[in-house]
Amino acid sequence: DQCTEHGKWVRARRERKDKSSRRPDSNDDDERHLPFYQLIDLHQYSPRIYDVATSFKFATLASDLLQAERVRLYQTGMFRKAPPATTTDISSQTAQKYNGATSWHTDLGNIPVDTNGYLTFWCPTRNVTSEDSILLYGPGSHIDMAHLQWYGNGRAPAEELEDDGLSMEERMKVRKKRRTTCRRVRDWEDLNLESVKEYRQDEMGKCTKRYHSKSYYKAERLFFKKRQQNKSIIKRQFNDLSRKSERHGIDFHEEINVGDCVAHHGWLKHGATSQTIKNGPREAMTFSYIDGSGTKLASAKTRHGRPFFSRDGSAEDEMSFRQWYFDIEEEGVIDHPKLILVWPQTEDGQRDDNVHHLLEENN
């Protein structure tokens, strides 16, 4: 029940912000779509997710990657991109509402903690490939101080990025050879659609002839038309993300299976396109960890710099940190029961936590 109420609260906040920020003259269907549906801090409601989030494996990985002696669980989450999956809900605005592009962003920009030690494990709940909406990364963007110093949060002039005479496609091939764990996106091929009227691909991969009513064929034509539109939108979204990351390029993992996770730093720029209609919904769990020595960020009145949280509709971030934010004094160490200490652990693998208290409190 608490998860449901939280989801309704986030959805209402997002929809109010989406409505107020929409340009009156905008006709782009893509702008009316929110990037995803998200639930936050599921470990506070599920003992199984709690056990995974505070497990020895995740704790040691987070400690090693952050090079931190003390590591806290900052939050867990579920991200769902849900395109219309069948011919019956093609025109459903609800089905399309939570399948927009995830804009180019950094996670630490919305977290009120003074630290460089933050990372997130992104773990899909089913096998995903490059045909799904997987995270796109700007490699090296989290350590590019030159860009931050000379261009701020803006984009460096394209003519100063790589004056090598290569086209974007040629640069993609060069960067692909430099890396072995991930690769640049491939070219976007047109869909090779079979005849809608007579043929459909069955589950065994064989082409079988089928006959249906006229209404069925009409719905099928609408479905494939939507698929074409969907692919065109995704291509445009990727090109937009690519332009915003010309300085760093874009990498992604071609295949991520269930049980595999991809980790990214809190300052690493990343984003994602919409999920394809062909592949159905895409869901992923996230587990975020933070250096335990971090301190609560001072207010803008006592420091020079940008506000830690811009109210851009990311209500779920506010929902997460407000559980502990007002209990810690400014510039105080983030020592709070809601930010569970997962490392170091005792010799018997037990954690200094209050899982039963959290579960009882939220259920």
Coordinates of C-alpha atoms in Angstrom, one line a residue:
D1 CA 0.0 0.0 0.0
Q2 CA 2.8 2.4 0.8
C3 CA 4.5 1.6 -2.5
T4 CA 1.2 2.4 -4.3
E5 CA 0.7 5.7 -2.4
H6 CA 4.3 6.7 -3.2
G7 CA 3.8 5.9 -6.9
K8 CA 0.6 8.0 -6.9
W9 CA 2.4 10.9 -5.2
V10 CA 5.3 10.9 -7.6
R11 CA 3.0 10.6 -10.6
A12 CA 0.9 13.5 -9.5
R13 CA 3.9 15.7 -8.9
R14 CA 5.3 14.9 -12.3
E15 CA 2.1 15.4 -14.1
R16 CA 1.6 18.8 -12.5
K17 CA 5.1 19.8 -13.4
D18 CA 4.8 18.4 -16.9
K19 CA 1.5 20.4 -17.5
S20 CA 2.9 23.7 -16.2
S21 CA 6.2 23.5 -18.1
R22 CA 4.7 22.4 -21.5
R23 CA 5.1 25.0 -24.2
P24 CA 1.7 26.2 -25.5
D25 CA 2.9 26.0 -29.1
S26 CA 4.4 22.5 -28.8
N27 CA 3.2 19.8 -31.1
D28 CA 5.8 17.3 -30.5
D29 CA 4.2 14.1 -29.1
D30 CA 7.6 13.1 -27.6
E31 CA 7.6 16.1 -25.2
R32 CA 4.4 15.0 -23.5
H33 CA 5.9 11.7 -22.4
L34 CA 7.6 11.4 -19.1
P35 CA 10.8 9.3 -19.1
F36 CA 9.8 6.5 -16.9
Y37 CA 7.7 5.3 -14.0
Q38 CA 9.8 5.0 -10.8
L39 CA 9.5 3.6 -7.3
I40 CA 12.0 4.7 -4.6
D41 CA 13.5 2.9 -1.6
L42 CA 11.9 -0.5 -2.1
H43 CA 14.3 -2.0 0.4
Q44 CA 12.2 -0.3 3.1
Y45 CA 9.2 -2.4 2.1
S46 CA 10.7 -5.7 0.9
P47 CA 13.0 -7.9 3.0
R48 CA 14.3 -9.6 -0.1
I49 CA 15.3 -6.3 -1.8
Y50 CA 16.8 -5.2 1.6
D51 CA 18.9 -8.4 1.7
V52 CA 20.2 -7.8 -1.8
A53 CA 20.9 -4.1 -1.3
T54 CA 22.8 -4.7 1.9
S55 CA 24.5 -7.9 0.8
F56 CA 28.2 -8.5 1.3
K57 CA 28.8 -8.6 -2.5
F58 CA 27.3 -5.2 -3.2
A59 CA 28.9 -3.7 -0.2
T60 CA 32.4 -4.9 -1.1
L61 CA 32.0 -3.8 -4.7
A62 CA 30.8 -0.4 -3.7
S63 CA 33.6 0.0 -1.2
D64 CA 36.2 -1.0 -3.7
L65 CA 34.9 1.2 -6.5
L66 CA 34.4 4.2 -4.3
Q67 CA 37.7 3.6 -2.4
A68 CA 35.8 4.4 0.8
E69 CA 36.2 2.9 4.2
R70 CA 32.6 3.5 5.1
V71 CA 29.7 3.0 2.6
R72 CA 26.0 3.7 3.1
L73 CA 23.1 2.6 1.0
Y74 CA 21.6 5.8 -0.3
Q75 CA 18.5 4.4 -2.1
T76 CA 17.0 1.7 -4.2
G77 CA 14.7 2.1 -7.1
M78 CA 12.7 0.5 -9.9
F79 CA 12.6 2.1 -13.3
R80 CA 10.0 1.1 -15.8
K81 CA 9.6 2.2 -19.4
A82 CA 6.3 0.9 -20.7
P83 CA 5.4 1.4 -24.4
P84 CA 2.0 0.3 -25.7
A85 CA 2.7 -3.5 -26.2
T86 CA -0.4 -4.7 -28.1
T87 CA -2.8 -3.6 -30.7
T88 CA -5.5 -3.0 -28.1
D89 CA -3.7 -0.2 -26.3
I90 CA -2.0 1.6 -29.1
S91 CA -4.0 4.8 -28.6
S92 CA -3.8 4.6 -24.8
Q93 CA -2.3 7.8 -23.4
T94 CA -1.6 6.0 -20.1
A95 CA 0.4 3.3 -21.8
Q96 CA 2.6 5.9 -23.6
K97 CA 2.9 8.3 -20.7
Y98 CA 5.9 6.7 -19.0
N99 CA 8.1 6.1 -22.0
G100 CA 9.9 9.3 -22.9
A101 CA 13.6 9.9 -23.3
T102 CA 15.7 10.1 -20.1
S103 CA 17.6 13.4 -20.6
W104 CA 21.4 13.8 -20.3
H105 CA 22.0 14.2 -16.6
T106 CA 24.2 13.4 -13.5
D107 CA 22.8 11.7 -10.4
L108 CA 24.7 13.8 -7.8
G109 CA 23.2 17.0 -9.1
N110 CA 20.0 16.2 -7.3
I111 CA 21.6 14.9 -4.1
P112 CA 22.2 17.3 -1.2
V113 CA 25.5 15.7 -0.1
D114 CA 29.0 17.2 -0.4
T115 CA 30.9 14.2 -1.8
N116 CA 32.4 12.7 -4.9
G117 CA 31.8 9.2 -3.7
Y118 CA 28.5 8.0 -5.2
L119 CA 27.7 5.2 -7.6
T120 CA 24.7 3.3 -8.9
F121 CA 24.3 -0.3 -10.0
W122 CA 21.8 -0.6 -12.8
C123 CA 20.3 -4.2 -12.9
P124 CA 17.7 -5.2 -15.5
T125 CA 15.0 -7.6 -14.5
R126 CA 15.2 -9.4 -17.8
N127 CA 17.8 -9.9 -20.5
V128 CA 18.2 -6.6 -22.5
T129 CA 20.1 -5.8 -25.7
S130 CA 21.0 -2.8 -27.7
E131 CA 17.4 -3.0 -29.1
D132 CA 16.1 -2.0 -25.6
S133 CA 16.2 1.3 -23.7
I134 CA 19.5 0.8 -22.0
L135 CA 21.6 3.4 -20.3
L136 CA 23.9 5.5 -22.6
Y137 CA 27.0 6.8 -21.0
G138 CA 29.4 9.7 -21.6
P139 CA 32.7 8.0 -20.8
G140 CA 35.1 10.1 -18.8
S141 CA 32.6 12.9 -18.2
H142 CA 32.7 12.4 -14.4
I143 CA 36.4 13.4 -14.4
D144 CA 36.3 16.1 -17.1
M145 CA 37.2 19.1 -14.9
A146 CA 38.3 21.1 -18.0
H147 CA 34.8 21.0 -19.4
L148 CA 33.3 22.1 -16.1
Q149 CA 35.8 24.9 -15.7
W150 CA 35.7 26.4 -19.1
Y151 CA 32.1 25.6 -20.2
G152 CA 30.2 25.1 -17.0
N153 CA 27.1 22.9 -17.5
G154 CA 26.8 23.9 -21.1
R155 CA 28.1 22.2 -24.2
A156 CA 31.5 22.8 -25.6
P157 CA 31.6 24.2 -29.2
A158 CA 31.5 21.3 -31.6
E159 CA 34.3 22.8 -33.7
E160 CA 36.7 22.6 -30.7
L161 CA 35.9 19.0 -29.9
E162 CA 37.7 16.9 -32.5
D163 CA 39.1 18.8 -35.4
D164 CA 40.1 15.6 -37.2
G165 CA 38.0 15.8 -40.3
L166 CA 36.1 12.7 -39.4
S167 CA 32.4 12.4 -39.7
M168 CA 30.3 11.3 -36.6
E169 CA 30.0 7.8 -38.1
E170 CA 33.7 7.5 -38.6
R171 CA 34.4 8.7 -35.0
M172 CA 32.0 6.1 -33.7
K173 CA 34.0 3.4 -35.5
V174 CA 37.3 4.7 -34.1
R175 CA 35.9 4.9 -30.5
K176 CA 34.5 1.4 -30.8
K177 CA 38.0 0.0 -31.3
R178 CA 39.3 1.8 -28.2
R179 CA 36.9 0.0 -25.8
T180 CA 36.2 -3.6 -25.3
T181 CA 33.5 -3.7 -22.6
C182 CA 31.0 -1.5 -24.4
R183 CA 30.4 -0.1 -27.8
R184 CA 29.1 2.9 -29.7
V185 CA 25.6 2.6 -31.1
R186 CA 25.2 1.0 -34.4
D187 CA 23.5 2.6 -37.4
W188 CA 19.8 2.7 -37.3
E189 CA 18.4 0.4 -39.9
D190 CA 14.9 0.7 -41.2
L191 CA 12.4 -2.0 -40.0
N192 CA 12.1 -4.9 -42.4
L193 CA 8.4 -5.5 -41.9
E194 CA 6.7 -8.5 -43.4
S195 CA 3.4 -8.3 -45.2
V196 CA 0.8 -7.5 -42.6
K197 CA -2.1 -9.0 -44.5
E198 CA -0.9 -12.5 -44.9
Y199 CA 2.0 -13.3 -42.7
R200 CA 2.9 -13.2 -39.1
Q201 CA 6.0 -14.6 -37.3
D202 CA 5.1 -17.4 -34.9
E203 CA 6.9 -18.2 -31.7
M204 CA 9.1 -20.9 -33.4
G205 CA 10.5 -18.5 -35.9
K206 CA 8.6 -20.0 -38.9
C207 CA 6.5 -17.9 -41.3
T208 CA 2.9 -19.2 -41.3
K209 CA 0.0 -18.0 -43.4
R210 CA -3.0 -16.8 -41.4
Y211 CA -6.3 -15.3 -42.2
H212 CA -8.1 -12.8 -40.0
S213 CA -11.0 -10.4 -40.1
K214 CA -10.7 -6.9 -41.7
S215 CA -10.7 -5.3 -38.2
Y216 CA -7.7 -7.4 -37.2
Y217 CA -5.7 -6.3 -40.3
K218 CA -6.7 -2.7 -39.6
A219 CA -5.4 -3.0 -36.0
E220 CA -2.2 -4.6 -37.3
R221 CA -1.6 -1.8 -39.8
L222 CA -2.0 0.7 -36.9
F223 CA 0.3 -1.3 -34.8
F224 CA 3.1 -1.4 -37.4
K225 CA 2.6 2.3 -38.1
K226 CA 3.1 3.0 -34.4
R227 CA 6.3 0.9 -34.5
Q228 CA 7.6 2.9 -37.4
Q229 CA 6.8 6.2 -35.6
N230 CA 8.3 4.8 -32.4
K231 CA 11.6 3.9 -34.1
S232 CA 11.8 7.3 -35.7
I233 CA 11.3 9.0 -32.3
I234 CA 14.0 6.8 -30.7
K235 CA 16.4 7.6 -33.5
R236 CA 15.8 11.4 -33.0
Q237 CA 16.2 11.0 -29.2
F238 CA 19.5 9.2 -29.6
N239 CA 20.8 11.8 -32.1
D240 CA 19.8 14.5 -29.5
L241 CA 21.7 12.7 -26.7
S242 CA 24.7 12.2 -29.0
R243 CA 24.9 15.9 -29.8
K244 CA 24.9 16.7 -26.1
S245 CA 27.8 14.3 -25.6
E246 CA 30.0 15.1 -28.6
R247 CA 32.9 15.9 -26.3
H248 CA 32.8 12.4 -24.6
G249 CA 31.0 10.2 -27.1
I250 CA 28.4 7.6 -26.1
D251 CA 29.1 4.1 -24.9
F252 CA 26.7 1.4 -23.8
H253 CA 26.8 -2.3 -23.0
E254 CA 25.4 -4.3 -25.9
E255 CA 23.9 -7.1 -23.8
I256 CA 23.0 -7.2 -20.1
N257 CA 21.5 -10.4 -18.7
V258 CA 19.5 -11.0 -15.6
G259 CA 22.0 -11.1 -12.7
D260 CA 24.4 -8.7 -14.4
C261 CA 24.7 -5.0 -13.3
V262 CA 26.4 -2.0 -14.7
A263 CA 27.8 0.6 -12.3
H264 CA 28.2 4.3 -13.0
H265 CA 29.6 7.2 -11.0
G266 CA 27.4 9.9 -9.6
W267 CA 29.0 12.6 -11.8
L268 CA 29.0 10.5 -15.0
K269 CA 26.6 11.9 -17.6
H270 CA 24.1 9.4 -18.9
G271 CA 20.7 9.1 -20.4
A272 CA 18.4 6.8 -22.3
T273 CA 16.0 6.7 -25.2
S274 CA 12.4 5.5 -25.1
Q275 CA 11.7 1.8 -25.0
T276 CA 10.8 0.2 -28.3
I277 CA 7.3 -1.0 -28.9
K278 CA 8.6 -4.3 -30.4
N279 CA 10.4 -5.4 -27.2
G280 CA 7.7 -4.4 -24.7
P281 CA 8.2 -2.9 -21.2
R282 CA 11.7 -2.6 -19.8
E283 CA 12.3 -2.7 -16.0
A284 CA 15.5 -2.3 -14.0
M285 CA 16.4 -2.2 -10.4
T286 CA 18.9 0.3 -9.1
F287 CA 21.1 0.2 -6.0
S288 CA 22.9 3.4 -5.1
Y289 CA 25.7 3.8 -2.5
I290 CA 27.4 6.8 -1.1
D291 CA 30.7 7.4 0.8
G292 CA 29.9 7.4 4.5
S293 CA 32.2 10.3 5.1
G294 CA 30.1 12.7 3.0
T295 CA 28.4 15.7 4.7
K296 CA 25.1 17.4 4.2
L297 CA 25.4 20.2 1.6
A298 CA 25.4 23.7 3.0
S299 CA 22.6 26.0 1.9
A300 CA 23.1 28.3 -1.0
K301 CA 23.2 31.2 1.4
T302 CA 26.5 30.1 2.9
R303 CA 28.3 28.9 -0.2
H304 CA 28.9 29.8 -3.8
G305 CA 27.6 27.5 -6.4
R306 CA 24.4 26.2 -8.0
P307 CA 21.5 24.9 -5.9
F308 CA 21.7 21.2 -5.2
F309 CA 18.1 20.5 -6.3
S310 CA 16.4 22.2 -9.2
R311 CA 12.6 21.5 -9.2
D312 CA 12.5 19.9 -12.6
G313 CA 9.8 17.4 -11.9
S314 CA 12.2 14.9 -10.2
A315 CA 9.9 14.5 -7.3
E316 CA 11.2 11.0 -6.5
D317 CA 14.6 12.5 -5.6
E318 CA 13.0 14.8 -3.1
M319 CA 10.9 12.0 -1.8
S320 CA 14.1 10.1 -1.0
F321 CA 16.3 12.6 0.7
R322 CA 13.6 14.3 2.7
Q323 CA 13.5 11.2 5.0
W324 CA 16.8 12.2 6.5
Y325 CA 17.6 15.7 5.3
F326 CA 16.0 17.7 8.1
D327 CA 17.4 15.5 10.8
I328 CA 21.1 16.4 10.0
E329 CA 22.6 19.8 10.6
E330 CA 24.3 21.6 7.7
E331 CA 27.7 20.3 6.9
G332 CA 27.1 17.4 9.3
V333 CA 28.2 13.9 8.5
I334 CA 25.4 11.8 6.9
D335 CA 25.0 9.5 9.8
H336 CA 21.3 8.6 9.8
P337 CA 19.2 5.3 10.2
K338 CA 17.6 5.8 6.8
L339 CA 21.1 5.8 5.2
I340 CA 22.0 2.3 6.2
L341 CA 25.7 1.5 6.8
V342 CA 26.5 -1.5 4.6
W343 CA 30.3 -1.4 5.0
P344 CA 32.2 -2.3 7.0
Q345 CA 30.4 -5.4 8.1
T346 CA 31.2 -7.6 11.0
E347 CA 33.0 -11.0 10.7
D348 CA 29.7 -12.9 10.7
G349 CA 28.3 -10.7 7.9
Q350 CA 25.8 -8.9 10.1
R351 CA 25.2 -5.2 9.6
D352 CA 24.5 -2.5 12.1
D353 CA 21.0 -1.8 10.9
N354 CA 17.4 -1.7 11.9
V355 CA 15.7 -3.6 9.0
H356 CA 12.8 -4.8 11.2
H357 CA 12.2 -1.3 12.4
L358 CA 12.1 0.0 8.8
L359 CA 9.8 -2.7 7.5
E360 CA 7.4 -2.3 10.4
E361 CA 7.4 1.5 10.1
N362 CA 6.5 1.3 6.4
N363 CA 4.1 -1.5 6.5

